[in-house]
mmCIF file with all atom_site columns, C-alpha atoms in Angstrom:
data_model
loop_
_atom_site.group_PDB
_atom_site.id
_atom_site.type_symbol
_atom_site.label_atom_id
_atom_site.label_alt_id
_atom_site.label_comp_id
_atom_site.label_asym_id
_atom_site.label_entity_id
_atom_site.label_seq_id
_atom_site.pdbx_PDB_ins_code
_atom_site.Cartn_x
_atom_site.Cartn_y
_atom_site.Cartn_z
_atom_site.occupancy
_atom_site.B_iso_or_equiv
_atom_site.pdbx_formal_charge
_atom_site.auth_seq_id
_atom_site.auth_comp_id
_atom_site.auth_asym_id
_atom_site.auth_atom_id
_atom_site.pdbx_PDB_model_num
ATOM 1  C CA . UNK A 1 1  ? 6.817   2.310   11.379  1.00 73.00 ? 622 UNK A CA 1
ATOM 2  C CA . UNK A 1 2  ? 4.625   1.405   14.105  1.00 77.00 ? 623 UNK A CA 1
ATOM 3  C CA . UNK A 1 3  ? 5.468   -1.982  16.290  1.00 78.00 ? 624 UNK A CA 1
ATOM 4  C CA . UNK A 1 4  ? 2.372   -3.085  18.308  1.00 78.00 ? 625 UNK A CA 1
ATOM 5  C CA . UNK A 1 5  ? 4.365   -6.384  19.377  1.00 79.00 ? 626 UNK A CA 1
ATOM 6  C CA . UNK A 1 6  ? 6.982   -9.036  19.614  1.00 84.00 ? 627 UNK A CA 1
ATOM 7  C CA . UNK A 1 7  ? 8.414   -9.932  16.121  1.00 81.00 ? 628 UNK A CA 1
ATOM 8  C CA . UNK A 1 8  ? 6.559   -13.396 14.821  1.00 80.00 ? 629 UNK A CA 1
ATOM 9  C CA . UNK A 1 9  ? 3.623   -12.449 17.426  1.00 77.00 ? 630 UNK A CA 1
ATOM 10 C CA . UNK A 1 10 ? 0.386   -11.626 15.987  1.00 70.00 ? 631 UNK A CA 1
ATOM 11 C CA . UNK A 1 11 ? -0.296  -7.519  15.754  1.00 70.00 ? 632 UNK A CA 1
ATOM 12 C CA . UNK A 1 12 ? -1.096  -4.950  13.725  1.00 70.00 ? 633 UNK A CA 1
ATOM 13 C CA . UNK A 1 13 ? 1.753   -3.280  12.582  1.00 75.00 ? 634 UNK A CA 1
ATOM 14 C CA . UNK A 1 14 ? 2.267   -0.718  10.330  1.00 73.00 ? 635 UNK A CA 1
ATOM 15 C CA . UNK A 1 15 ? 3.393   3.195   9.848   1.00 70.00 ? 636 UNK A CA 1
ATOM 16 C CA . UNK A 1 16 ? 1.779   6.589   10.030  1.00 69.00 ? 637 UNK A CA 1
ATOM 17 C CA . UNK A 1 17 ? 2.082   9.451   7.426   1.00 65.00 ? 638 UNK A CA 1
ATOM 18 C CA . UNK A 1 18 ? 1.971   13.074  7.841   1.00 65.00 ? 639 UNK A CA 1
ATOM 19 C CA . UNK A 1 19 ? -1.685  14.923  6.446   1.00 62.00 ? 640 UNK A CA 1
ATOM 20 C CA . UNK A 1 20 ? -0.485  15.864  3.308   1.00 63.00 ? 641 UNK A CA 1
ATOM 21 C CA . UNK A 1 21 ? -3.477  18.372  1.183   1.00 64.00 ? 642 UNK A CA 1
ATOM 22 C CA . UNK A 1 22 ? -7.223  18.461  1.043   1.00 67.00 ? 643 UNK A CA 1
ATOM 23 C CA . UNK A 1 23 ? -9.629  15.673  0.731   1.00 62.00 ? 644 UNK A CA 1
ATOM 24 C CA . UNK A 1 24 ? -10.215 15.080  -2.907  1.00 64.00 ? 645 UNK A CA 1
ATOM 25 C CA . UNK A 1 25 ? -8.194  12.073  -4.207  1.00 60.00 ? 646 UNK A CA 1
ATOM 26 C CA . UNK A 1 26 ? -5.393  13.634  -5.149  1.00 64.00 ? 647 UNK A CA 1
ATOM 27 C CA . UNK A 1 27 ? -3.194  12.967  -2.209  1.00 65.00 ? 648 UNK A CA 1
ATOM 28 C CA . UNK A 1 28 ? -3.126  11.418  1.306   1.00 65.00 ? 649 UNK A CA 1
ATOM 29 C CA . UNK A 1 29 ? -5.087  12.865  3.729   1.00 65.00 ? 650 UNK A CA 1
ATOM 30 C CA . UNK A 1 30 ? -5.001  10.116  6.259   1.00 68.00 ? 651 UNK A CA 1
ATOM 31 C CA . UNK A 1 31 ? -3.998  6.700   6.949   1.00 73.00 ? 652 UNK A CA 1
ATOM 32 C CA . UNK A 1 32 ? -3.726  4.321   3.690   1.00 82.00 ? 653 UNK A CA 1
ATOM 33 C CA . UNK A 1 33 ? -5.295  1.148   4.175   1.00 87.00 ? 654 UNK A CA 1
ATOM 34 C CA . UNK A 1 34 ? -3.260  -1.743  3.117   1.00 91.00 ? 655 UNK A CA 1
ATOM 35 C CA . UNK A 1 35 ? -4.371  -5.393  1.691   1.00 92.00 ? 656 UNK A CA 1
ATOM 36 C CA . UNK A 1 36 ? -1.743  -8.194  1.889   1.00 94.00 ? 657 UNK A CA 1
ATOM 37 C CA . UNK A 1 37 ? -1.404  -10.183 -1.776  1.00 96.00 ? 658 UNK A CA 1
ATOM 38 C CA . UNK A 1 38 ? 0.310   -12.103 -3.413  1.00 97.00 ? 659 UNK A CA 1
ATOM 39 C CA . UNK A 1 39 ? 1.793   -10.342 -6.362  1.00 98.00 ? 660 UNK A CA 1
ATOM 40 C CA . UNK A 1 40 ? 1.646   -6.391  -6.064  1.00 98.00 ? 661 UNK A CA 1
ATOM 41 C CA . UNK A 1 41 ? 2.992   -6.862  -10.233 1.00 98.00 ? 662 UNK A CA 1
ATOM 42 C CA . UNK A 1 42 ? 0.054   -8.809  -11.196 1.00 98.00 ? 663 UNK A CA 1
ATOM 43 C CA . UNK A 1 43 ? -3.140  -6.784  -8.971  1.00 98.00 ? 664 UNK A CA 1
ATOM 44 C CA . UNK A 1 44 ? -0.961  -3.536  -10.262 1.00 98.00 ? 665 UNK A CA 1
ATOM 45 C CA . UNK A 1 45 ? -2.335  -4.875  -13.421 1.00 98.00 ? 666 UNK A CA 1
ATOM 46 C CA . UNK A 1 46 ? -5.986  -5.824  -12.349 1.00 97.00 ? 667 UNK A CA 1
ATOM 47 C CA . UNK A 1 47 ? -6.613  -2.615  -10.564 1.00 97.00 ? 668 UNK A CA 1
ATOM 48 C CA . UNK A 1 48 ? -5.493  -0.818  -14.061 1.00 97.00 ? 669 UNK A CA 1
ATOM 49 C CA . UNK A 1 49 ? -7.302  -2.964  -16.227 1.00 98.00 ? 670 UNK A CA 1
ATOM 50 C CA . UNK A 1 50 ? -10.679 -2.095  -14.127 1.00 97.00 ? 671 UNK A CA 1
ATOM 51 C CA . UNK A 1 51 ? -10.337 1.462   -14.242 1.00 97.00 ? 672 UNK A CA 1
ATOM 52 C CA . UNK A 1 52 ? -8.028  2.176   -10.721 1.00 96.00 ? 673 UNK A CA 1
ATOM 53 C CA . UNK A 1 53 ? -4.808  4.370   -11.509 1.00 95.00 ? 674 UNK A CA 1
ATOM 54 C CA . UNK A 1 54 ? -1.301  3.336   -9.878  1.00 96.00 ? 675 UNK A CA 1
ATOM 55 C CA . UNK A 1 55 ? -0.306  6.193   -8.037  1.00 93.00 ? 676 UNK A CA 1
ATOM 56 C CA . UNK A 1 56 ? 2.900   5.226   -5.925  1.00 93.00 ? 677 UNK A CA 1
ATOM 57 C CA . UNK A 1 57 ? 4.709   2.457   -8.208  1.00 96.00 ? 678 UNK A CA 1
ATOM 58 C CA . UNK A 1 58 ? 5.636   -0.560  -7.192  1.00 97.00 ? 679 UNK A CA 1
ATOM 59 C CA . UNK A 1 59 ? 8.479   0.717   -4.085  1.00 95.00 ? 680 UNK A CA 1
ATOM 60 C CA . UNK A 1 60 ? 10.808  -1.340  -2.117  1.00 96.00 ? 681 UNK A CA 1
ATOM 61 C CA . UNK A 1 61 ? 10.413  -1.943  1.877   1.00 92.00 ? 682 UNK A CA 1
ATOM 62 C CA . UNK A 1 62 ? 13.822  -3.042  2.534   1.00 91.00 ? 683 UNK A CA 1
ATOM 63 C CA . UNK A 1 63 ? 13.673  -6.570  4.297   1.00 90.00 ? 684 UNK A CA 1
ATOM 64 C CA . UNK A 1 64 ? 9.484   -6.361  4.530   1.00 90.00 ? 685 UNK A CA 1
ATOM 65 C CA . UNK A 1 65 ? 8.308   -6.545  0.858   1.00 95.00 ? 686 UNK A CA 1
ATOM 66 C CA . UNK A 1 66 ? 6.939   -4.651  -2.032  1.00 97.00 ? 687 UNK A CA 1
ATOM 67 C CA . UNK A 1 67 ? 4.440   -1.851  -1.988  1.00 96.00 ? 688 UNK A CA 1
ATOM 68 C CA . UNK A 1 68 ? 2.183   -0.042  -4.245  1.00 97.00 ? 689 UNK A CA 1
ATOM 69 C CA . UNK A 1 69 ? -0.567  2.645   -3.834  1.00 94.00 ? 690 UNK A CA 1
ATOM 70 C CA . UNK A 1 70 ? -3.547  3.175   -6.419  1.00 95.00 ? 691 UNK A CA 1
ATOM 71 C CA . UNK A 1 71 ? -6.526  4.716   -6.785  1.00 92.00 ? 692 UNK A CA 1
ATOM 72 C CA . UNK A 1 72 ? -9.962  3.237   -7.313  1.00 90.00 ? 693 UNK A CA 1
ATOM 73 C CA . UNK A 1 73 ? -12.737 4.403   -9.739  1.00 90.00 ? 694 UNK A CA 1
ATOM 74 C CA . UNK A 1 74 ? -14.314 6.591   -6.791  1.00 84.00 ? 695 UNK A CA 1
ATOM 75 C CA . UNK A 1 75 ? -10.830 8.117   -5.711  1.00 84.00 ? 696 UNK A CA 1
ATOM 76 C CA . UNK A 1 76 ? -9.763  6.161   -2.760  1.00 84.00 ? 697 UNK A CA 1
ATOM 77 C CA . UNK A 1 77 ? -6.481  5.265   -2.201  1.00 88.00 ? 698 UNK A CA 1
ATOM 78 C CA . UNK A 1 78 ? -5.326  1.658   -1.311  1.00 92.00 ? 699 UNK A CA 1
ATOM 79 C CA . UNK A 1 79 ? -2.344  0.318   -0.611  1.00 94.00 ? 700 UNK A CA 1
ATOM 80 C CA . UNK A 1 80 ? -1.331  -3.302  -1.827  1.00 96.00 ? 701 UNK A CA 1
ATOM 81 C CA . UNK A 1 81 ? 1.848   -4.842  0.096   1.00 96.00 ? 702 UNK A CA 1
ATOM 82 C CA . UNK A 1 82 ? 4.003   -8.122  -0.875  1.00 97.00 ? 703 UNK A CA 1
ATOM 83 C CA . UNK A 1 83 ? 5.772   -9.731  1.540   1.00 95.00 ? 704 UNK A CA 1
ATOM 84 C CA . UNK A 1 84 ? 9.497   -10.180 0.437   1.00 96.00 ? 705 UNK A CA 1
ATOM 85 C CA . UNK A 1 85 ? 12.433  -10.066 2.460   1.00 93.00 ? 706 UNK A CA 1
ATOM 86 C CA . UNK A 1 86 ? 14.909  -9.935  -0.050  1.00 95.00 ? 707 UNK A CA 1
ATOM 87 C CA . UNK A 1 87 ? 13.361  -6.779  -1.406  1.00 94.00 ? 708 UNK A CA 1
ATOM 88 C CA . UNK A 1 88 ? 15.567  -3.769  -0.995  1.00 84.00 ? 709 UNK A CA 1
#
């Protein structure tokens, strides 16, 4: 995780992940960008119903929220979070 500030202070937070294989859409090669929503269960559902793929299910951030990665028609990968702190 990275902290860029005082808990309940605006900032960008977030975490970094190691390169992992080639550019293609088949894994991360970079950073993931992440959208805040509501419901990570019901855009889950959206993204599959338009043609994106889940490819990290629905995952637990214990005391943060919910998380899920997917994959769009062009082979991006997104992350979705869900703020919940009971999640765990």
């Amino acid at each position: 995780m990275i902290i860029t500030g005082a808990e309940g202070t605006p900032g960008i937070n977030g975490g970094l992940v190691q390169r992992r294989g080639e550019a293609g859409g088949d894994s991360v090669i970079a950073y993931v960008c992440t959208i805040h929503v509501p419901s990570v269960d019901e855009y889950a559902d959206k993204i599959a119903a338009n043609g994106g793929t889940i490819v990290v299910p629905k995952t637990p951030i214990p005391g943060v929220g919910w998380l899920v990665h997917a994959k769009d028609t062009e082979g991006n990968i997104f992350g979705l979070h869900q703020e919940d702190s009971s999640a765990g």
